[in-house]
Amino acid sequence: MPPLLRLVQQQGVIMSERKEGQSIEEIYADAVHWHVNTGGETIHAKRMGGRFRSLKWWTGSLWLLFFLSPYARWEGHQAILFDIPHRQFHFFSLTIWPQDIWMLSLVLILLAMTLFGVTAVAGRVWCGYFCFQTVWTDWFTWLEDKIEGNPIQRRKLDAAPWDARKIRLKLFKHSLWLLIAILTGVTFAGYFTDIYRLWVDYLTLQAPLVAWVVLAAFIFGTYVFAGFMREQVCFWLCPYARIQGVMVDKDTILPTYDAKRGEPRGKSRGGDEARGDCVDCKLCVAVCPTGVDIREGMQEGCITCGMCIDACDSVMEKVGRPKGLIRYMSEKEMLGERLPPLYRRPRVIVYSAIFLLSVSGILYGLTHIPPVELSVVHERQPLFMQMSDGSIQNKYTFKAVNKTPEDLRLRLSVSGVPGLQLLAADGDTVTLKSGKTIPFHVFLRARRTQLKQANTPVRFRLQGIDKPEISLEYESVFIGPSKA
Ligand code: SF4
Ligand code: SF4
């Protein structure tokens, strides 16, 4: 059953006005007089205060961290840096290497589970309060409101012929939009290189081509998506908007119009007690950033921002009726049932369990990142060499990554075969440059009489000279001729 029809039946929105003999399909057809703006018109939403408006400001302002974080320094380097040339990710004193990239998968799972869980509980609150698209659009429309005036004035200005005033206002608005777009682009690029140097490079036109491409893409994306496409991005481009429907259920709380209380709607109650509380002022529609009339049921365009709740509450206050004609409410609550506690909701339990497993995995990974990553490969061609004195020699290639910020001196030793000789270019001392992977070769030589079998396990050990707490072991094999 289409969701709207279900809502129509549940809410009784149209049922209360059902005409004699009208079928449910006709009722449904009647109900579909709301429409989704598919780009043909610019929505000039009214801005007004309220609880959810304040909440949106607070949550949106978290994005200021995006703009400020790249400037933070930590132990002499940029605190948050995706250092692609050196294949490292710096997060304050933590350095993640490609070998630790498995943690990124867990971070992605964690983010996905957070999104799924939040959507199951409260619908598209991510869209309404945190998403960069809606937050940037909110900043852009706030500037538009300040520069060009309220929605009526903006529509008038749009329709007016081009004169000096219109040119001045539009120029000022678009300049500020472009400034935000440029800041967004430079900030994003600044997560991949030293941002102070990047600013200098941009300002002196010395930035590399890739930096210009990133900047151009972000200026274009921010300016067009937040300035012009606005809610159309949510409607046409956002994959989350497409799939969120499968994450919500009857327990999900969404902005809902209480049709039982509001209908039949009318301009004024005028002593008519049969009238509902909705005075049909349409303020809830006027403030909606996506142009939705929530009174017609939950719709695809709704980003659950709660602006209509603020608007309607202010109207209810003025007309002396209780607030909450539009409120966050689940389908079950709408039907008079109780909302079950979170711990009794299967979806929430599953999402939370996966979330906790991901967090545990990440914490384990972060607390067990070895200072040196070591791998030892036994030479295959040849497997061993018989020397002129009859001894057997094996060759190994060491790959050691020093993940610490300083160069490390390590002592190399080996055990497993009595009298085993270790031969390396620099004796038993190895110096590993910080952040570098430099392979080196090591030879082991054993007297044939000491080999009891063709394959003898050996254990390499690297011990820090200046930092004895660094100790690594690697098991390999010493190969000799078959005894047969
Ligand atoms: S209907 Fe209400 S909650 Fe939904 S997008 Fe519009 S204002 Fe926000
Ligand atoms: S703001 Fe409230 S009273 Fe006004 S039209 Fe919307 S639901 Fe009805």
Short mmCIF file of C-alpha atoms and ligand atoms in Angstrom, two decimals:
data_model
loop_
_atom_site.label_atom_id
_atom_site.label_comp_id
_atom_site.label_asym_id
_atom_site.label_seq_id
_atom_site.Cartn_x
_atom_site.Cartn_y
_atom_site.Cartn_z
CA MET A 1 0.00 0.00 0.00
CA PRO A 2 1.45 3.43 -0.87
CA PRO A 3 2.68 5.18 2.26
CA LEU A 4 0.48 8.18 1.71
CA LEU A 5 -2.63 6.05 1.41
CA ARG A 6 -1.64 4.29 4.60
CA LEU A 7 -1.23 7.62 6.30
CA VAL A 8 -4.51 8.84 4.90
CA GLN A 9 -6.23 5.83 6.41
CA GLN A 10 -4.41 6.03 9.69
CA GLN A 11 -4.74 9.71 10.24
CA GLY A 12 -8.23 10.00 8.97
CA VAL A 13 -7.21 13.26 7.32
CA ILE A 14 -9.43 12.79 4.37
CA MET A 15 -11.66 10.13 5.92
CA SER A 16 -13.19 12.81 8.08
CA GLU A 17 -14.15 14.70 4.91
CA ARG A 18 -15.09 11.60 2.95
CA LYS A 19 -17.88 12.22 0.53
CA GLU A 20 -20.76 9.83 0.19
CA GLY A 21 -19.74 6.74 -1.81
CA GLN A 22 -16.17 7.87 -2.34
CA SER A 23 -13.75 4.96 -2.79
CA ILE A 24 -10.44 4.76 -1.01
CA GLU A 25 -8.66 5.29 -4.37
CA GLU A 26 -10.61 8.51 -4.90
CA ILE A 27 -9.76 9.61 -1.41
CA TYR A 28 -6.14 8.87 -2.17
CA ALA A 29 -6.31 10.81 -5.43
CA ASP A 30 -7.81 13.72 -3.51
CA ALA A 31 -5.05 13.54 -0.98
CA VAL A 32 -2.33 13.74 -3.60
CA HIS A 33 -2.77 17.44 -4.12
CA TRP A 34 0.54 18.08 -2.38
CA HIS A 35 3.42 18.09 -4.79
CA VAL A 36 7.16 17.81 -4.73
CA ASN A 37 8.96 20.72 -6.26
CA THR A 38 11.11 19.08 -8.90
CA GLY A 39 13.13 22.17 -9.61
CA GLY A 40 10.62 24.36 -11.39
CA GLU A 41 10.45 26.95 -8.63
CA THR A 42 12.74 28.49 -6.05
CA ILE A 43 11.58 27.86 -2.52
CA HIS A 44 11.84 30.95 -0.37
CA ALA A 45 11.19 29.55 3.07
CA LYS A 46 10.26 31.90 5.87
CA ARG A 47 12.73 31.92 8.75
CA MET A 48 11.46 32.07 12.30
CA GLY A 49 12.71 31.21 15.76
CA GLY A 50 11.86 28.25 17.92
CA ARG A 51 13.33 25.22 19.68
CA PHE A 52 14.16 23.31 16.54
CA ARG A 53 15.49 26.39 14.78
CA SER A 54 17.92 26.88 17.70
CA LEU A 55 18.83 23.21 17.64
CA LYS A 56 19.57 23.46 13.93
CA TRP A 57 21.88 26.42 14.54
CA TRP A 58 23.77 24.51 17.21
CA THR A 59 24.12 21.32 15.22
CA GLY A 60 25.00 23.21 12.04
CA SER A 61 27.64 25.21 13.89
CA LEU A 62 29.50 21.94 14.55
CA TRP A 63 30.63 22.30 10.94
CA LEU A 64 32.75 25.26 12.04
CA LEU A 65 35.11 22.57 13.30
CA PHE A 66 35.55 21.54 9.68
CA PHE A 67 36.82 25.04 8.88
CA LEU A 68 39.05 25.38 11.95
CA SER A 69 40.54 21.90 12.40
CA PRO A 70 43.18 22.03 9.63
CA TYR A 71 44.84 25.01 11.34
CA ALA A 72 45.47 23.07 14.55
CA ARG A 73 49.09 21.99 15.12
CA TRP A 74 50.25 19.04 17.16
CA GLU A 75 53.84 18.06 17.94
CA GLY A 76 55.16 20.19 15.10
CA HIS A 77 52.81 19.00 12.37
CA GLN A 78 49.24 19.56 11.22
CA ALA A 79 47.01 17.84 13.78
CA ILE A 80 44.68 16.32 11.19
CA LEU A 81 46.36 15.51 7.91
CA PHE A 82 45.75 12.97 5.16
CA ASP A 83 49.33 12.80 3.95
CA ILE A 84 48.78 11.00 0.65
CA PRO A 85 52.37 11.26 -0.71
CA HIS A 86 53.67 9.54 2.45
CA ARG A 87 50.59 7.33 2.76
CA GLN A 88 49.91 8.35 6.34
CA PHE A 89 46.95 9.79 8.19
CA HIS A 90 47.85 11.98 11.14
CA PHE A 91 45.34 12.55 13.88
CA PHE A 92 47.07 14.47 16.64
CA SER A 93 49.73 12.08 18.03
CA LEU A 94 48.25 9.12 16.21
CA THR A 95 49.56 8.07 12.80
CA ILE A 96 47.59 5.57 10.75
CA TRP A 97 49.49 3.70 8.05
CA PRO A 98 48.19 1.77 5.06
CA GLN A 99 48.79 -1.40 7.11
CA ASP A 100 46.21 -0.14 9.63
CA ILE A 101 43.66 0.75 6.98
CA TRP A 102 41.39 -2.08 8.15
CA MET A 103 40.36 0.30 10.91
CA LEU A 104 38.96 2.61 8.27
CA SER A 105 36.51 -0.12 7.27
CA LEU A 106 35.39 -0.31 10.88
CA VAL A 107 35.03 3.48 11.02
CA LEU A 108 32.83 3.34 7.92
CA ILE A 109 30.73 0.54 9.43
CA LEU A 110 30.45 2.57 12.63
CA LEU A 111 29.30 5.67 10.75
CA ALA A 112 26.81 3.63 8.74
CA MET A 113 25.39 2.01 11.88
CA THR A 114 25.11 5.41 13.57
CA LEU A 115 23.18 6.71 10.58
CA PHE A 116 20.97 3.61 10.40
CA GLY A 117 20.30 3.66 14.14
CA VAL A 118 19.49 7.37 14.23
CA THR A 119 17.24 6.99 11.19
CA ALA A 120 15.40 4.07 12.79
CA VAL A 121 14.77 6.13 15.93
CA ALA A 122 14.12 9.60 14.54
CA GLY A 123 14.05 9.47 10.74
CA ARG A 124 16.14 11.84 8.66
CA VAL A 125 17.48 13.95 11.53
CA TRP A 126 20.89 13.70 9.88
CA CYS A 127 19.40 15.55 6.90
CA GLY A 128 17.53 18.06 9.00
CA TYR A 129 20.28 19.00 11.41
CA PHE A 130 23.75 17.82 10.36
CA CYS A 131 24.04 17.18 6.65
CA PHE A 132 26.51 19.54 4.91
CA GLN A 133 24.04 20.06 2.07
CA THR A 134 21.22 21.31 4.30
CA VAL A 135 23.57 23.16 6.66
CA TRP A 136 25.35 25.02 3.83
CA THR A 137 21.96 25.73 2.22
CA ASP A 138 20.78 27.10 5.54
CA TRP A 139 23.77 29.47 5.70
CA PHE A 140 23.22 30.55 2.11
CA THR A 141 19.51 31.22 2.62
CA TRP A 142 20.23 33.05 5.88
CA LEU A 143 22.51 35.41 3.94
CA GLU A 144 19.85 35.71 1.24
CA ASP A 145 17.28 36.61 3.89
CA LYS A 146 19.57 39.24 5.42
CA ILE A 147 20.49 40.79 2.06
CA GLU A 148 17.32 40.51 -0.02
CA GLY A 149 14.72 40.45 2.73
CA ASN A 150 11.91 38.10 3.67
CA PRO A 151 10.34 35.63 1.20
CA ILE A 152 7.80 38.17 -0.11
CA GLN A 153 10.53 40.75 -0.71
CA ARG A 154 12.73 38.12 -2.34
CA ARG A 155 10.03 37.00 -4.72
CA LYS A 156 9.35 40.64 -5.61
CA LEU A 157 13.04 41.23 -6.21
CA ASP A 158 13.30 38.15 -8.41
CA ALA A 159 10.37 39.35 -10.49
CA ALA A 160 11.54 42.98 -10.67
CA PRO A 161 13.47 44.30 -13.69
CA TRP A 162 17.22 44.62 -13.32
CA ASP A 163 18.09 48.00 -11.85
CA ALA A 164 20.99 49.34 -9.79
CA ARG A 165 19.49 48.12 -6.51
CA LYS A 166 18.81 44.61 -7.74
CA ILE A 167 22.29 44.34 -9.27
CA ARG A 168 23.86 45.59 -6.03
CA LEU A 169 21.92 43.16 -3.82
CA LYS A 170 22.46 40.16 -6.10
CA LEU A 171 26.16 40.97 -6.51
CA PHE A 172 26.64 41.25 -2.77
CA LYS A 173 24.79 37.97 -2.10
CA HIS A 174 26.63 36.00 -4.78
CA SER A 175 30.00 37.41 -3.63
CA LEU A 176 29.35 36.14 -0.11
CA TRP A 177 28.17 32.78 -1.44
CA LEU A 178 31.34 32.50 -3.50
CA LEU A 179 33.44 33.44 -0.49
CA ILE A 180 31.92 30.58 1.51
CA ALA A 181 32.43 28.27 -1.48
CA ILE A 182 36.11 29.28 -1.73
CA LEU A 183 36.64 28.81 2.01
CA THR A 184 35.00 25.39 1.76
CA GLY A 185 37.28 24.38 -1.11
CA VAL A 186 40.51 25.62 0.47
CA THR A 187 39.58 24.01 3.79
CA PHE A 188 38.89 20.66 2.17
CA ALA A 189 42.17 20.75 0.25
CA GLY A 190 43.88 21.79 3.49
CA TYR A 191 43.18 18.37 5.00
CA PHE A 192 45.59 16.86 2.45
CA THR A 193 48.52 19.23 2.72
CA ASP A 194 49.88 21.90 5.04
CA ILE A 195 47.06 24.45 4.97
CA TYR A 196 49.25 27.47 5.78
CA ARG A 197 51.52 26.64 2.83
CA LEU A 198 48.45 25.95 0.70
CA TRP A 199 47.04 29.42 1.31
CA VAL A 200 50.36 30.94 0.25
CA ASP A 201 50.47 28.71 -2.83
CA TYR A 202 46.93 29.66 -3.82
CA LEU A 203 47.49 33.37 -3.24
CA THR A 204 50.75 33.38 -5.20
CA LEU A 205 49.24 31.14 -7.91
CA GLN A 206 51.92 28.53 -7.18
CA ALA A 207 49.54 25.73 -6.12
CA PRO A 208 49.84 22.43 -8.01
CA LEU A 209 47.24 21.54 -10.62
CA VAL A 210 45.48 19.00 -8.41
CA ALA A 211 44.94 21.68 -5.74
CA TRP A 212 43.33 23.97 -8.33
CA VAL A 213 41.11 21.15 -9.57
CA VAL A 214 39.93 20.35 -6.02
CA LEU A 215 39.30 24.03 -5.33
CA ALA A 216 37.38 24.52 -8.56
CA ALA A 217 35.25 21.41 -7.93
CA PHE A 218 34.37 22.56 -4.41
CA ILE A 219 33.61 26.13 -5.41
CA PHE A 220 31.33 24.87 -8.16
CA GLY A 221 29.70 22.20 -5.96
CA THR A 222 29.13 24.45 -2.96
CA TYR A 223 27.91 27.44 -4.97
CA VAL A 224 25.56 25.48 -7.18
CA PHE A 225 24.30 22.89 -4.67
CA ALA A 226 23.75 25.23 -1.72
CA GLY A 227 22.90 28.37 -3.67
CA PHE A 228 20.71 27.09 -6.47
CA MET A 229 19.80 23.41 -6.26
CA ARG A 230 19.17 23.39 -2.51
CA GLU A 231 16.46 20.81 -1.67
CA GLN A 232 16.74 19.40 -5.19
CA VAL A 233 20.06 17.82 -4.19
CA CYS A 234 18.23 15.91 -1.44
CA PHE A 235 15.53 14.95 -3.86
CA TRP A 236 17.57 13.95 -6.92
CA LEU A 237 21.15 13.30 -5.93
CA CYS A 238 21.31 12.05 -2.35
CA PRO A 239 21.47 8.23 -2.11
CA TYR A 240 20.58 8.32 1.58
CA ALA A 241 17.24 9.96 0.79
CA ARG A 242 16.52 7.04 -1.55
CA ILE A 243 17.25 4.30 0.99
CA GLN A 244 16.13 5.86 4.27
CA GLY A 245 12.61 4.52 3.70
CA VAL A 246 13.75 0.98 4.47
CA MET A 247 15.29 2.06 7.79
CA VAL A 248 12.19 3.58 9.33
CA ASP A 249 9.41 1.57 10.90
CA LYS A 250 6.23 2.14 12.87
CA ASP A 251 8.26 3.18 15.92
CA THR A 252 10.27 5.87 14.15
CA ILE A 253 9.36 9.34 15.35
CA LEU A 254 8.81 11.85 12.54
CA PRO A 255 7.30 15.33 12.34
CA THR A 256 3.62 14.50 12.14
CA TYR A 257 0.50 16.54 11.88
CA ASP A 258 -2.08 15.42 14.42
CA ALA A 259 -4.98 15.22 11.98
CA LYS A 260 -7.45 14.01 14.60
CA ARG A 261 -6.88 17.20 16.50
CA GLY A 262 -6.35 19.55 13.55
CA GLU A 263 -9.16 18.53 11.20
CA PRO A 264 -11.45 19.81 9.91
CA ARG A 265 -9.15 22.76 9.43
CA GLY A 266 -10.46 26.28 8.92
CA LYS A 267 -9.45 29.90 9.05
CA SER A 268 -11.11 30.46 12.39
CA ARG A 269 -12.96 28.35 14.88
CA GLY A 270 -15.51 31.19 15.22
CA GLY A 271 -17.33 29.37 17.97
CA ASP A 272 -17.63 26.28 15.79
CA GLU A 273 -16.58 23.55 18.20
CA ALA A 274 -16.62 20.96 15.41
CA ARG A 275 -13.64 22.75 13.85
CA GLY A 276 -10.19 21.34 14.44
CA ASP A 277 -7.24 23.24 15.83
CA CYS A 278 -5.60 23.92 12.46
CA VAL A 279 -6.44 27.48 11.45
CA ASP A 280 -5.13 26.80 7.94
CA CYS A 281 -2.64 29.65 8.17
CA LYS A 282 -0.13 27.62 6.11
CA LEU A 283 2.76 28.92 8.18
CA CYS A 284 4.01 25.34 8.49
CA VAL A 285 4.30 25.23 4.69
CA ALA A 286 5.83 28.71 4.47
CA VAL A 287 8.74 27.79 6.74
CA CYS A 288 9.45 24.41 5.16
CA PRO A 289 12.80 24.48 3.38
CA THR A 290 11.63 21.75 1.01
CA GLY A 291 8.16 23.14 0.36
CA VAL A 292 6.29 20.26 2.01
CA ASP A 293 2.80 20.54 3.45
CA ILE A 294 3.16 18.16 6.38
CA ARG A 295 -0.59 18.17 6.90
CA GLU A 296 -0.88 15.88 3.91
CA GLY A 297 1.17 13.19 5.59
CA MET A 298 4.84 12.29 5.63
CA GLN A 299 6.41 12.94 2.26
CA GLU A 300 9.63 12.11 0.52
CA GLY A 301 10.82 15.71 0.56
CA CYS A 302 10.60 16.03 4.35
CA ILE A 303 14.04 16.24 5.97
CA THR A 304 12.53 16.16 9.49
CA CYS A 305 14.01 19.52 10.40
CA GLY A 306 11.14 20.45 12.71
CA MET A 307 10.74 24.00 11.32
CA CYS A 308 7.03 23.33 10.78
CA ILE A 309 6.75 22.31 14.44
CA ASP A 310 8.20 25.64 15.56
CA ALA A 311 5.90 27.50 13.19
CA CYS A 312 2.76 25.69 14.26
CA ASP A 313 3.63 25.96 17.95
CA SER A 314 3.88 29.74 17.57
CA VAL A 315 0.45 29.79 15.91
CA MET A 316 -1.09 27.58 18.59
CA GLU A 317 0.32 29.90 21.22
CA LYS A 318 -1.31 32.87 19.50
CA VAL A 319 -4.71 31.22 19.12
CA GLY A 320 -4.61 29.88 22.67
CA ARG A 321 -4.50 26.19 21.80
CA PRO A 322 -2.07 23.61 23.17
CA LYS A 323 1.22 23.31 21.28
CA GLY A 324 2.10 20.12 19.44
CA LEU A 325 -0.46 20.07 16.65
CA ILE A 326 2.59 19.14 14.59
CA ARG A 327 5.07 17.16 16.63
CA TYR A 328 7.59 14.36 16.50
CA MET A 329 5.45 11.27 16.72
CA SER A 330 5.64 7.64 15.61
CA GLU A 331 3.08 5.80 13.53
CA LYS A 332 2.23 3.69 16.58
CA GLU A 333 1.68 6.77 18.73
CA MET A 334 -0.54 8.16 16.00
CA LEU A 335 -2.67 5.03 16.33
CA GLY A 336 -2.85 5.45 20.09
CA GLU A 337 -0.25 2.78 20.93
CA ARG A 338 2.73 3.24 23.21
CA LEU A 339 6.22 3.71 21.82
CA PRO A 340 8.33 0.74 22.95
CA PRO A 341 11.62 1.49 24.75
CA LEU A 342 14.71 1.47 22.55
CA TYR A 343 16.08 -1.74 24.07
CA ARG A 344 13.01 -3.62 22.86
CA ARG A 345 13.33 -2.59 19.25
CA PRO A 346 15.08 -5.25 17.13
CA ARG A 347 16.53 -2.78 14.60
CA VAL A 348 18.01 -0.60 17.31
CA ILE A 349 19.47 -3.64 19.06
CA VAL A 350 21.11 -4.95 15.85
CA TYR A 351 22.49 -1.53 14.83
CA SER A 352 23.77 -0.90 18.37
CA ALA A 353 25.44 -4.32 18.55
CA ILE A 354 27.30 -3.77 15.25
CA PHE A 355 28.16 -0.23 16.38
CA LEU A 356 29.66 -1.51 19.64
CA LEU A 357 31.61 -4.24 17.85
CA SER A 358 33.05 -1.65 15.47
CA VAL A 359 33.99 0.65 18.36
CA SER A 360 35.68 -2.26 20.16
CA GLY A 361 37.61 -3.18 17.00
CA ILE A 362 38.76 0.41 16.48
CA LEU A 363 39.80 0.81 20.11
CA TYR A 364 41.71 -2.46 19.95
CA GLY A 365 43.40 -1.35 16.73
CA LEU A 366 44.32 2.07 18.06
CA THR A 367 45.82 0.66 21.24
CA HIS A 368 47.73 -2.07 19.40
CA ILE A 369 49.37 -0.18 16.56
CA PRO A 370 52.95 -1.53 16.61
CA PRO A 371 55.74 1.10 16.43
CA VAL A 372 57.45 -0.98 13.76
CA GLU A 373 55.70 -3.17 11.22
CA LEU A 374 57.95 -6.07 10.23
CA SER A 375 57.74 -8.67 7.51
CA VAL A 376 60.46 -11.11 6.47
CA VAL A 377 60.39 -12.91 3.14
CA HIS A 378 62.56 -15.96 2.54
CA GLU A 379 64.30 -15.91 -0.85
CA ARG A 380 62.77 -18.53 -3.15
CA GLN A 381 65.38 -18.56 -5.94
CA PRO A 382 67.49 -20.32 -4.76
CA LEU A 383 66.01 -21.70 -1.54
CA PHE A 384 69.52 -22.15 -0.12
CA MET A 385 73.12 -22.07 -1.24
CA GLN A 386 75.86 -24.49 -0.32
CA MET A 387 79.07 -22.55 0.35
CA SER A 388 82.60 -23.70 -0.48
CA ASP A 389 83.21 -24.64 3.18
CA GLY A 390 80.10 -26.87 3.13
CA SER A 391 77.91 -24.50 5.18
CA ILE A 392 74.35 -23.67 4.07
CA GLN A 393 73.25 -20.08 3.44
CA ASN A 394 69.72 -18.65 3.21
CA LYS A 395 68.76 -15.17 2.10
CA TYR A 396 65.91 -13.09 3.59
CA THR A 397 64.41 -9.75 2.62
CA PHE A 398 63.33 -7.59 5.54
CA LYS A 399 60.64 -4.96 5.17
CA ALA A 400 60.33 -2.87 8.30
CA VAL A 401 58.17 0.25 8.57
CA ASN A 402 59.13 2.68 11.29
CA LYS A 403 55.79 4.21 12.36
CA THR A 404 57.30 6.41 15.07
CA PRO A 405 58.16 10.08 14.53
CA GLU A 406 61.92 9.44 15.12
CA ASP A 407 64.59 7.31 13.46
CA LEU A 408 65.10 4.01 15.28
CA ARG A 409 68.26 1.98 15.87
CA LEU A 410 67.53 -1.68 16.38
CA ARG A 411 69.67 -4.72 17.13
CA LEU A 412 68.93 -7.75 14.98
CA SER A 413 69.41 -11.27 16.29
CA VAL A 414 68.27 -14.73 15.32
CA SER A 415 67.77 -18.04 17.12
CA GLY A 416 66.64 -21.55 16.19
CA VAL A 417 69.79 -23.26 14.89
CA PRO A 418 72.93 -23.66 17.05
CA GLY A 419 75.86 -21.59 15.76
CA LEU A 420 73.69 -19.72 13.25
CA GLN A 421 75.62 -16.81 11.70
CA LEU A 422 73.84 -13.59 10.79
CA LEU A 423 75.32 -11.56 7.94
CA ALA A 424 73.99 -8.12 7.05
CA ALA A 425 75.42 -5.02 5.43
CA ASP A 426 75.64 -3.11 8.72
CA GLY A 427 76.28 -6.04 11.02
CA ASP A 428 73.57 -6.64 13.56
CA THR A 429 72.52 -3.00 13.78
CA VAL A 430 69.65 -1.70 11.70
CA THR A 431 68.63 1.95 11.41
CA LEU A 432 65.04 2.60 10.37
CA LYS A 433 64.20 6.08 9.13
CA SER A 434 61.00 7.55 10.52
CA GLY A 435 58.05 6.93 8.25
CA LYS A 436 60.12 5.02 5.71
CA THR A 437 59.96 1.47 4.39
CA ILE A 438 63.43 0.51 3.21
CA PRO A 439 63.89 -3.18 2.42
CA PHE A 440 67.23 -4.74 3.33
CA HIS A 441 68.75 -8.19 2.95
CA VAL A 442 69.99 -10.51 5.65
CA PHE A 443 71.90 -13.79 5.18
CA LEU A 444 71.92 -16.70 7.61
CA ARG A 445 74.62 -19.31 7.49
CA ALA A 446 74.65 -22.64 9.38
CA ARG A 447 76.92 -25.64 9.46
CA ARG A 448 75.26 -28.53 7.71
CA THR A 449 75.86 -30.81 10.70
CA GLN A 450 73.69 -28.52 12.83
CA LEU A 451 70.65 -29.02 10.60
CA LYS A 452 68.49 -31.88 11.80
CA GLN A 453 65.86 -31.46 9.12
CA ALA A 454 65.33 -29.79 5.75
CA ASN A 455 63.20 -26.96 7.19
CA THR A 456 64.27 -25.61 10.57
CA PRO A 457 62.17 -22.89 12.24
CA VAL A 458 64.10 -19.73 13.10
CA ARG A 459 63.06 -16.63 14.98
CA PHE A 460 64.30 -13.13 14.13
CA ARG A 461 64.33 -10.50 16.83
CA LEU A 462 64.64 -6.72 16.53
CA GLN A 463 65.37 -4.95 19.81
CA GLY A 464 65.45 -1.16 20.21
CA ILE A 465 68.92 0.10 21.17
CA ASP A 466 67.84 3.55 22.39
CA LYS A 467 64.29 2.38 23.11
CA PRO A 468 64.53 -1.10 24.63
CA GLU A 469 60.75 -1.22 25.03
CA ILE A 470 60.55 -1.75 21.26
CA SER A 471 60.91 -5.45 20.64
CA LEU A 472 59.72 -7.36 17.59
CA GLU A 473 59.88 -10.99 16.66
CA TYR A 474 59.26 -12.74 13.38
CA GLU A 475 59.19 -16.46 12.72
CA SER A 476 60.61 -17.85 9.52
CA VAL A 477 62.37 -20.98 8.36
CA PHE A 478 65.94 -21.98 7.53
CA ILE A 479 66.03 -24.32 4.55
CA GLY A 480 68.75 -26.85 3.93
CA PRO A 481 69.25 -29.93 1.76
CA SER A 482 67.02 -32.90 2.39
CA LYS A 483 68.57 -35.52 4.71
CA ALA A 484 67.48 -38.43 2.49
S1 SF4 B 1 7.69 19.23 6.60
FE1 SF4 B 1 8.45 20.14 8.48
S2 SF4 B 1 10.03 18.76 9.19
FE2 SF4 B 1 9.61 18.25 7.05
S3 SF4 B 1 11.12 19.43 5.92
FE3 SF4 B 1 9.27 20.66 6.00
S4 SF4 B 1 9.56 21.95 7.83
FE4 SF4 B 1 11.06 20.31 7.96
S1 SF4 B 2 0.95 26.12 11.09
FE1 SF4 B 2 -0.40 24.81 12.28
S2 SF4 B 2 -2.31 25.93 12.24
FE2 SF4 B 2 -1.12 26.81 10.61
S3 SF4 B 2 -1.69 25.61 8.81
FE3 SF4 B 2 0.08 24.60 9.69
S4 SF4 B 2 -0.82 23.05 11.00
FE4 SF4 B 2 -2.45 24.49 10.57
#
